[in-house]
Every structure is written in C-alpha cells, then in structure tokens.
Amino acid sequence: MIFNFFKSKNNWQHKDSNIRISAINDELKIENTDDKTIIFSMLNNDDNELVRRAILLKLNSFDAYFEASVGNSKKAVRDFALNQIQLILSGKHTISLPLTEKIAFLKTLNETASKQSSDTSLLNYWFEHEVDSNMLIKLFDVLIQKKNIAQFILQTFTKKQIADVQSHLLSLDLKELNDISLLTKLNKKAVNDDVSQLINDRLALLAKQIEKPKKLLKQNQLILSKLLALKDQPSYGQYITSKGNLDLQWQDSLSDMGCLSEDDRNYY
C-alpha cells in the first residue's frame, strides 16, 4: 500500500482558475477569520481577473466594490467594481444605500476626486441618475465647485424637473444668478408656477437695481437745482426752512450713493 505523505494544496491554491473560483464560492467562508484573510489576499494578488471578480461578487459589499475600483492592481477588476458602484447608485443593484450612507460616500468620493486631479466622472454619473431631491442638492453643491456655473445651473434646471432642486438653485448667492439672460432661460425650464415666481422676483429686483442709479441721479440733480434756486428766496425764514428740508433729502440719498459709478459719486 502506497501512502501519500504530501498533502495536496487547498483548492483555492489550485493552478486551475476555475477550481479556485469554485473554492471561493463553495468552500471559503467570509464569517471565518482565516478564510476572510485568504479571500482578501486573493482579491489583491490572484493572477486571474475572473477570480478577483468572483471574490467581489462573493463579498457583494459597496465598500469592497469602491476600494477595488480605486485600488485594485488589475484595470479590468477596477472597471468591473466601478460598474457595480454605478449600478448601486442608479438603483439597479441588489445593494441599496440609505441616504445617510450616500451622504457619507459623497464626502469620501469628493475627497478622492480632489486627490485624483479633480476626476468627477463618477460624481457626474451619480448626479445624472440620482432622483432623490435631497441627494441631488448635495451633489449639486459639490459639483458646482468644479463646473462652469451658469452652464451647470441651466443644465440642471433642464434635466432635473424637481421643484425642491430648482428652488435650491435659485436660493444660492451666486453672481451668475444676477444675469437677466440666464434667468430668462431658467424661467422657460421652471417646473411650476412657484419656481417661476422666484425667478420673476429676482428679475424684478434686478430691474429695480438697474433703474436705481438713474432715479438717484435724477433725484440728486433736482435737489441741487432747488438748492441753487434758494438764492432767489426773498424770505430768510423760508430760506432756512427750505434749505433744512433739502439738506435732509440729501442726507437720505447718501446711503444709496454706492449704486452710482465712481465718476458720478465724485461729481457729487
């Protein structure tokens, strides 16, 4: 009788990748500490990309997919992991992330994008497919820092016909939202009358601001004309009263002088 004194290798060490994949699926247990160490070692070191992909599918974890998408040494595995993340973020995967986890991931993703030459491809994909208004607003606030602001606002208004999102955009303190041309375009994409009213209120305020310097110049010119006319006032008492009233009007106008051009301010 011949005895085999040499123990054969475990199946997960077999030279045939198909057998290693079978071992991953049927023998190695994530709950077992030693097996888990083996699983993660194979994920990072196995020569076969299909073996690594089989491990990712076994783990079926958002964190594992993300880590592999940015850190795995095989491009095909990184691409596979990224595709899984995209499916999750677009609601087409068995994994579903609650809002709190999405917010935490957004922070991580934004930090990662900043370190990788501002790569925003996944952020852009997520924003394109996200439907939750709260998450869309948070994504917008991150992406607007990396975009042509006016163009991004118009694109968002056009593609995201959600009242909360459009209202949030209009609440932002951005110089681009003082552009009458942009606001007019946004008005055509407003999702409802409430959003349209917000835009019309902004347009009315801008029109008032445009007219204000003209109105102030005309008012100041009138005050100066009346002051000059006081020299012809025959009654000294009436002169003092009229001059006092005109001085008060002039003082009131000083607080608005900031809206005038530098030349107009120097004139007065």
Tab-separated table of C-alpha atoms in Angstrom:
chain	number	residue	atom	x	y	z
A	1	MET	CA	0.000	0.000	0.000
A	2	ILE	CA	1.331	3.356	-1.025
A	3	PHE	CA	0.809	6.297	1.328
A	4	ASN	CA	0.665	9.892	0.098
A	5	PHE	CA	2.828	11.718	2.589
A	6	PHE	CA	2.423	15.019	0.741
A	7	LYS	CA	-0.766	16.817	1.452
A	8	SER	CA	-2.226	18.337	-1.701
A	9	LYS	CA	-2.779	22.080	-1.904
A	10	ASN	CA	-6.116	23.583	-0.980
A	11	ASN	CA	-8.489	24.158	-3.865
A	12	TRP	CA	-8.179	27.938	-3.535
A	13	GLN	CA	-4.457	27.431	-4.331
A	14	HIS	CA	-5.101	25.234	-7.376
A	15	LYS	CA	-3.402	26.263	-10.617
A	16	ASP	CA	-6.750	25.971	-12.442
A	17	SER	CA	-8.598	29.279	-12.015
A	18	ASN	CA	-11.994	27.570	-12.373
A	19	ILE	CA	-11.247	25.383	-9.380
A	20	ARG	CA	-10.115	28.428	-7.407
A	21	ILE	CA	-13.392	30.139	-8.264
A	22	SER	CA	-15.335	27.077	-7.110
A	23	ALA	CA	-13.406	27.141	-3.857
A	24	ILE	CA	-14.276	30.797	-3.398
A	25	ASN	CA	-17.959	30.138	-3.973
A	26	ASP	CA	-18.320	26.844	-2.111
A	27	GLU	CA	-15.517	26.449	0.428
A	28	LEU	CA	-14.208	29.760	1.740
A	29	LYS	CA	-16.456	31.411	4.305
A	30	ILE	CA	-16.493	35.150	4.913
A	31	GLU	CA	-17.510	34.504	8.521
A	32	ASN	CA	-14.322	32.540	9.129
A	33	THR	CA	-11.399	34.803	10.076
A	34	ASP	CA	-8.763	32.682	8.337
A	35	ASP	CA	-10.887	32.293	5.219
A	36	LYS	CA	-11.563	36.034	5.131
A	37	THR	CA	-7.832	36.721	5.203
A	38	ILE	CA	-7.381	34.341	2.268
A	39	ILE	CA	-10.259	35.958	0.361
A	40	PHE	CA	-8.828	39.467	0.611
A	41	SER	CA	-5.352	38.222	-0.236
A	42	MET	CA	-6.672	36.618	-3.413
A	43	LEU	CA	-8.616	39.780	-4.267
A	44	ASN	CA	-5.387	41.724	-4.336
A	45	ASN	CA	-2.899	39.123	-5.524
A	46	ASP	CA	-4.521	36.414	-7.679
A	47	ASP	CA	-3.244	36.460	-11.258
A	48	ASN	CA	-6.658	35.845	-12.775
A	49	GLU	CA	-9.099	38.758	-13.029
A	50	LEU	CA	-12.108	36.402	-13.047
A	51	VAL	CA	-11.004	35.018	-9.696
A	52	ARG	CA	-10.822	38.519	-8.284
A	53	ARG	CA	-14.233	39.333	-9.714
A	54	ALA	CA	-15.665	36.179	-8.154
A	55	ILE	CA	-14.379	37.379	-4.779
A	56	LEU	CA	-16.033	40.770	-5.228
A	57	LEU	CA	-19.323	39.087	-6.083
A	58	LYS	CA	-18.982	36.885	-3.018
A	59	LEU	CA	-18.319	39.891	-0.771
A	60	ASN	CA	-21.079	41.865	-2.528
A	61	SER	CA	-20.215	44.906	-0.431
A	62	PHE	CA	-20.386	48.535	-1.530
A	63	ASP	CA	-17.198	49.293	0.400
A	64	ALA	CA	-15.391	46.377	-1.223
A	65	TYR	CA	-16.513	47.490	-4.678
A	66	PHE	CA	-15.349	51.044	-4.048
A	67	GLU	CA	-11.973	50.019	-2.651
A	68	ALA	CA	-11.416	47.729	-5.626
A	69	SER	CA	-12.487	50.437	-8.086
A	70	VAL	CA	-9.726	52.760	-6.929
A	71	GLY	CA	-7.061	50.390	-5.589
A	72	ASN	CA	-7.054	47.037	-7.355
A	73	SER	CA	-3.944	46.412	-9.443
A	74	LYS	CA	-5.899	44.973	-12.397
A	75	LYS	CA	-7.711	47.505	-14.573
A	76	ALA	CA	-10.389	45.005	-15.597
A	77	VAL	CA	-11.221	44.450	-11.926
A	78	ARG	CA	-11.303	48.196	-11.259
A	79	ASP	CA	-13.664	48.651	-14.187
A	80	PHE	CA	-15.894	45.794	-13.011
A	81	ALA	CA	-16.048	47.231	-9.489
A	82	LEU	CA	-16.846	50.698	-10.831
A	83	ASN	CA	-19.697	49.270	-12.881
A	84	GLN	CA	-21.137	47.675	-9.733
A	85	ILE	CA	-20.968	51.029	-7.948
A	86	GLN	CA	-22.761	52.718	-10.840
A	87	LEU	CA	-25.495	50.087	-10.735
A	88	ILE	CA	-25.904	50.637	-6.986
A	89	LEU	CA	-26.047	54.435	-7.264
A	90	SER	CA	-28.566	54.240	-10.098
A	91	GLY	CA	-30.814	51.814	-8.164
A	92	LYS	CA	-30.194	48.836	-10.448
A	93	HIS	CA	-28.383	46.576	-7.968
A	94	THR	CA	-29.354	44.251	-5.139
A	95	ILE	CA	-27.499	46.619	-2.786
A	96	SER	CA	-29.463	49.719	-1.833
A	97	LEU	CA	-27.825	52.583	0.069
A	98	PRO	CA	-29.815	54.648	2.589
A	99	LEU	CA	-29.482	58.437	2.400
A	100	THR	CA	-27.070	58.600	5.355
A	101	GLU	CA	-24.650	56.210	3.647
A	102	LYS	CA	-24.970	58.076	0.370
A	103	ILE	CA	-24.055	61.331	2.110
A	104	ALA	CA	-21.035	59.689	3.751
A	105	PHE	CA	-19.958	58.221	0.407
A	106	LEU	CA	-20.321	61.614	-1.284
A	107	LYS	CA	-17.862	63.071	1.202
A	108	THR	CA	-15.409	60.227	0.553
A	109	LEU	CA	-15.855	60.452	-3.204
A	110	ASN	CA	-15.349	64.206	-3.231
A	111	GLU	CA	-12.123	63.848	-1.252
A	112	THR	CA	-10.931	61.076	-3.585
A	113	ALA	CA	-11.770	63.141	-6.679
A	114	SER	CA	-9.824	66.077	-5.278
A	115	LYS	CA	-6.749	63.889	-4.848
A	116	GLN	CA	-7.036	62.447	-8.356
A	117	SER	CA	-6.756	65.610	-10.429
A	118	SER	CA	-10.405	66.515	-9.887
A	119	ASP	CA	-11.758	63.419	-11.640
A	120	THR	CA	-15.518	63.885	-11.328
A	121	SER	CA	-16.689	61.144	-13.699
A	122	LEU	CA	-18.422	59.082	-11.002
A	123	LEU	CA	-19.886	62.209	-9.410
A	124	ASN	CA	-21.268	63.216	-12.799
A	125	TYR	CA	-22.744	59.742	-13.366
A	126	TRP	CA	-24.331	59.752	-9.926
A	127	PHE	CA	-25.816	63.211	-10.413
A	128	GLU	CA	-27.186	62.169	-13.804
A	129	HIS	CA	-29.014	59.154	-12.352
A	130	GLU	CA	-29.971	60.338	-8.855
A	131	VAL	CA	-33.688	61.007	-8.288
A	132	ASP	CA	-33.835	61.903	-4.580
A	133	SER	CA	-34.096	65.700	-4.277
A	134	ASN	CA	-32.090	65.889	-1.029
A	135	MET	CA	-29.233	63.914	-2.539
A	136	LEU	CA	-29.394	65.857	-5.794
A	137	ILE	CA	-28.984	69.123	-3.897
A	138	LYS	CA	-25.928	67.806	-2.038
A	139	LEU	CA	-24.417	66.526	-5.273
A	140	PHE	CA	-25.105	69.844	-6.996
A	141	ASP	CA	-23.406	71.795	-4.208
A	142	VAL	CA	-20.277	69.666	-4.657
A	143	LEU	CA	-20.245	69.642	-8.458
A	144	ILE	CA	-20.870	73.365	-8.900
A	145	GLN	CA	-17.409	73.983	-7.453
A	146	LYS	CA	-15.946	72.087	-10.409
A	147	LYS	CA	-18.142	73.371	-13.241
A	148	ASN	CA	-18.956	76.335	-15.414
A	149	ILE	CA	-21.573	77.663	-13.002
A	150	ALA	CA	-24.026	79.301	-15.413
A	151	GLN	CA	-23.992	76.344	-17.788
A	152	PHE	CA	-24.360	73.809	-14.970
A	153	ILE	CA	-27.309	75.673	-13.461
A	154	LEU	CA	-29.082	75.747	-16.822
A	155	GLN	CA	-28.352	72.055	-17.458
A	156	THR	CA	-29.654	71.115	-14.020
A	157	PHE	CA	-32.809	73.170	-14.465
A	158	THR	CA	-33.406	71.456	-17.791
A	159	LYS	CA	-32.729	67.859	-16.734
A	160	LYS	CA	-33.922	67.859	-13.120
A	161	GLN	CA	-37.544	68.894	-13.203
A	162	ILE	CA	-37.879	68.824	-9.411
A	163	ALA	CA	-39.253	71.853	-7.560
A	164	ASP	CA	-37.050	71.481	-4.458
A	165	VAL	CA	-33.913	71.262	-6.583
A	166	GLN	CA	-34.788	74.262	-8.759
A	167	SER	CA	-35.776	76.324	-5.705
A	168	HIS	CA	-32.469	75.478	-4.018
A	169	LEU	CA	-30.520	76.647	-7.050
A	170	LEU	CA	-32.345	79.979	-7.021
A	171	SER	CA	-31.571	80.472	-3.311
A	172	LEU	CA	-27.808	80.392	-3.890
A	173	ASP	CA	-25.815	83.590	-3.564
A	174	LEU	CA	-24.136	83.455	-6.979
A	175	LYS	CA	-23.307	86.361	-9.271
A	176	GLU	CA	-24.430	84.204	-12.207
A	177	LEU	CA	-27.985	84.410	-10.871
A	178	ASN	CA	-27.878	88.183	-11.391
A	179	ASP	CA	-27.706	87.626	-15.142
A	180	ILE	CA	-31.029	88.562	-16.729
A	181	SER	CA	-30.304	86.418	-19.790
A	182	LEU	CA	-29.705	83.293	-17.669
A	183	LEU	CA	-32.764	83.929	-15.501
A	184	THR	CA	-34.917	84.303	-18.611
A	185	LYS	CA	-33.690	80.925	-19.873
A	186	LEU	CA	-34.316	79.349	-16.456
A	187	ASN	CA	-37.860	80.692	-16.448
A	188	LYS	CA	-38.604	78.646	-19.559
A	189	LYS	CA	-37.482	75.498	-17.695
A	190	ALA	CA	-39.256	76.205	-14.387
A	191	VAL	CA	-41.092	73.120	-13.154
A	192	ASN	CA	-44.070	75.028	-11.710
A	193	ASP	CA	-45.514	78.486	-11.022
A	194	ASP	CA	-43.811	78.766	-7.610
A	195	VAL	CA	-40.364	78.357	-9.152
A	196	SER	CA	-41.301	80.744	-11.936
A	197	GLN	CA	-42.360	83.306	-9.331
A	198	LEU	CA	-38.970	83.044	-7.617
A	199	ILE	CA	-37.317	83.825	-10.939
A	200	ASN	CA	-39.687	86.711	-11.645
A	201	ASP	CA	-38.949	88.149	-8.192
A	202	ARG	CA	-35.234	88.060	-8.983
A	203	LEU	CA	-35.843	89.690	-12.373
A	204	ALA	CA	-37.930	92.433	-10.763
A	205	LEU	CA	-35.219	93.094	-8.186
A	206	LEU	CA	-32.563	93.283	-10.896
A	207	ALA	CA	-34.705	95.701	-12.916
A	208	LYS	CA	-35.101	97.851	-9.814
A	209	GLN	CA	-31.342	97.789	-9.214
A	210	ILE	CA	-30.704	98.827	-12.820
A	211	GLU	CA	-33.128	101.747	-12.552
A	212	LYS	CA	-31.930	102.839	-9.126
A	213	PRO	CA	-28.814	104.784	-10.277
A	214	LYS	CA	-30.853	106.651	-12.908
A	215	LYS	CA	-33.523	107.510	-10.355
A	216	LEU	CA	-30.935	108.603	-7.782
A	217	LEU	CA	-29.101	110.843	-10.285
A	218	LYS	CA	-32.353	112.500	-11.283
A	219	GLN	CA	-33.295	112.993	-7.607
A	220	ASN	CA	-29.878	114.493	-6.744
A	221	GLN	CA	-29.983	116.823	-9.702
A	222	LEU	CA	-33.389	118.048	-8.579
A	223	ILE	CA	-32.124	118.667	-5.025
A	224	LEU	CA	-29.138	120.633	-6.347
A	225	SER	CA	-31.382	122.674	-8.602
A	226	LYS	CA	-33.626	123.557	-5.678
A	227	LEU	CA	-30.605	124.473	-3.546
A	228	LEU	CA	-29.354	126.804	-6.269
A	229	ALA	CA	-32.798	128.351	-6.564
A	230	LEU	CA	-32.788	129.274	-2.863
A	231	LYS	CA	-30.628	132.320	-3.599
A	232	ASP	CA	-33.707	133.933	-5.079
A	233	GLN	CA	-35.785	133.223	-1.957
A	234	PRO	CA	-36.846	136.649	-0.604
A	235	SER	CA	-37.785	135.382	2.876
A	236	TYR	CA	-34.846	134.388	5.090
A	237	GLY	CA	-37.123	132.299	7.286
A	238	GLN	CA	-38.449	130.426	4.273
A	239	TYR	CA	-34.857	130.050	3.010
A	240	ILE	CA	-33.778	128.364	6.276
A	241	THR	CA	-36.807	126.042	6.263
A	242	SER	CA	-36.398	125.042	2.607
A	243	LYS	CA	-32.649	124.546	2.953
A	244	GLY	CA	-33.151	122.359	6.020
A	245	ASN	CA	-35.615	120.147	4.131
A	246	LEU	CA	-33.276	119.851	1.132
A	247	ASP	CA	-30.325	119.031	3.412
A	248	LEU	CA	-32.358	116.171	4.953
A	249	GLN	CA	-33.231	114.854	1.487
A	250	TRP	CA	-29.570	114.994	0.516
A	251	GLN	CA	-28.503	113.124	3.659
A	252	ASP	CA	-31.103	110.455	2.941
A	253	SER	CA	-29.685	109.963	-0.554
A	254	LEU	CA	-26.109	109.468	0.683
A	255	SER	CA	-26.796	105.896	1.837
A	256	ASP	CA	-27.648	104.934	-1.750
A	257	MET	CA	-24.609	106.534	-3.375
A	258	GLY	CA	-22.891	103.149	-3.567
A	259	CYS	CA	-25.019	102.216	-6.566
A	260	LEU	CA	-23.531	105.058	-8.616
A	261	SER	CA	-20.422	104.839	-10.752
A	262	GLU	CA	-17.192	106.261	-9.340
A	263	ASP	CA	-17.389	109.258	-11.678
A	264	ASP	CA	-20.945	110.053	-10.591
A	265	ARG	CA	-20.021	109.723	-6.901
A	266	ASN	CA	-17.054	112.074	-7.383
A	267	TYR	CA	-19.307	114.579	-9.144
A	268	TYR	CA	-21.433	114.889	-6.040
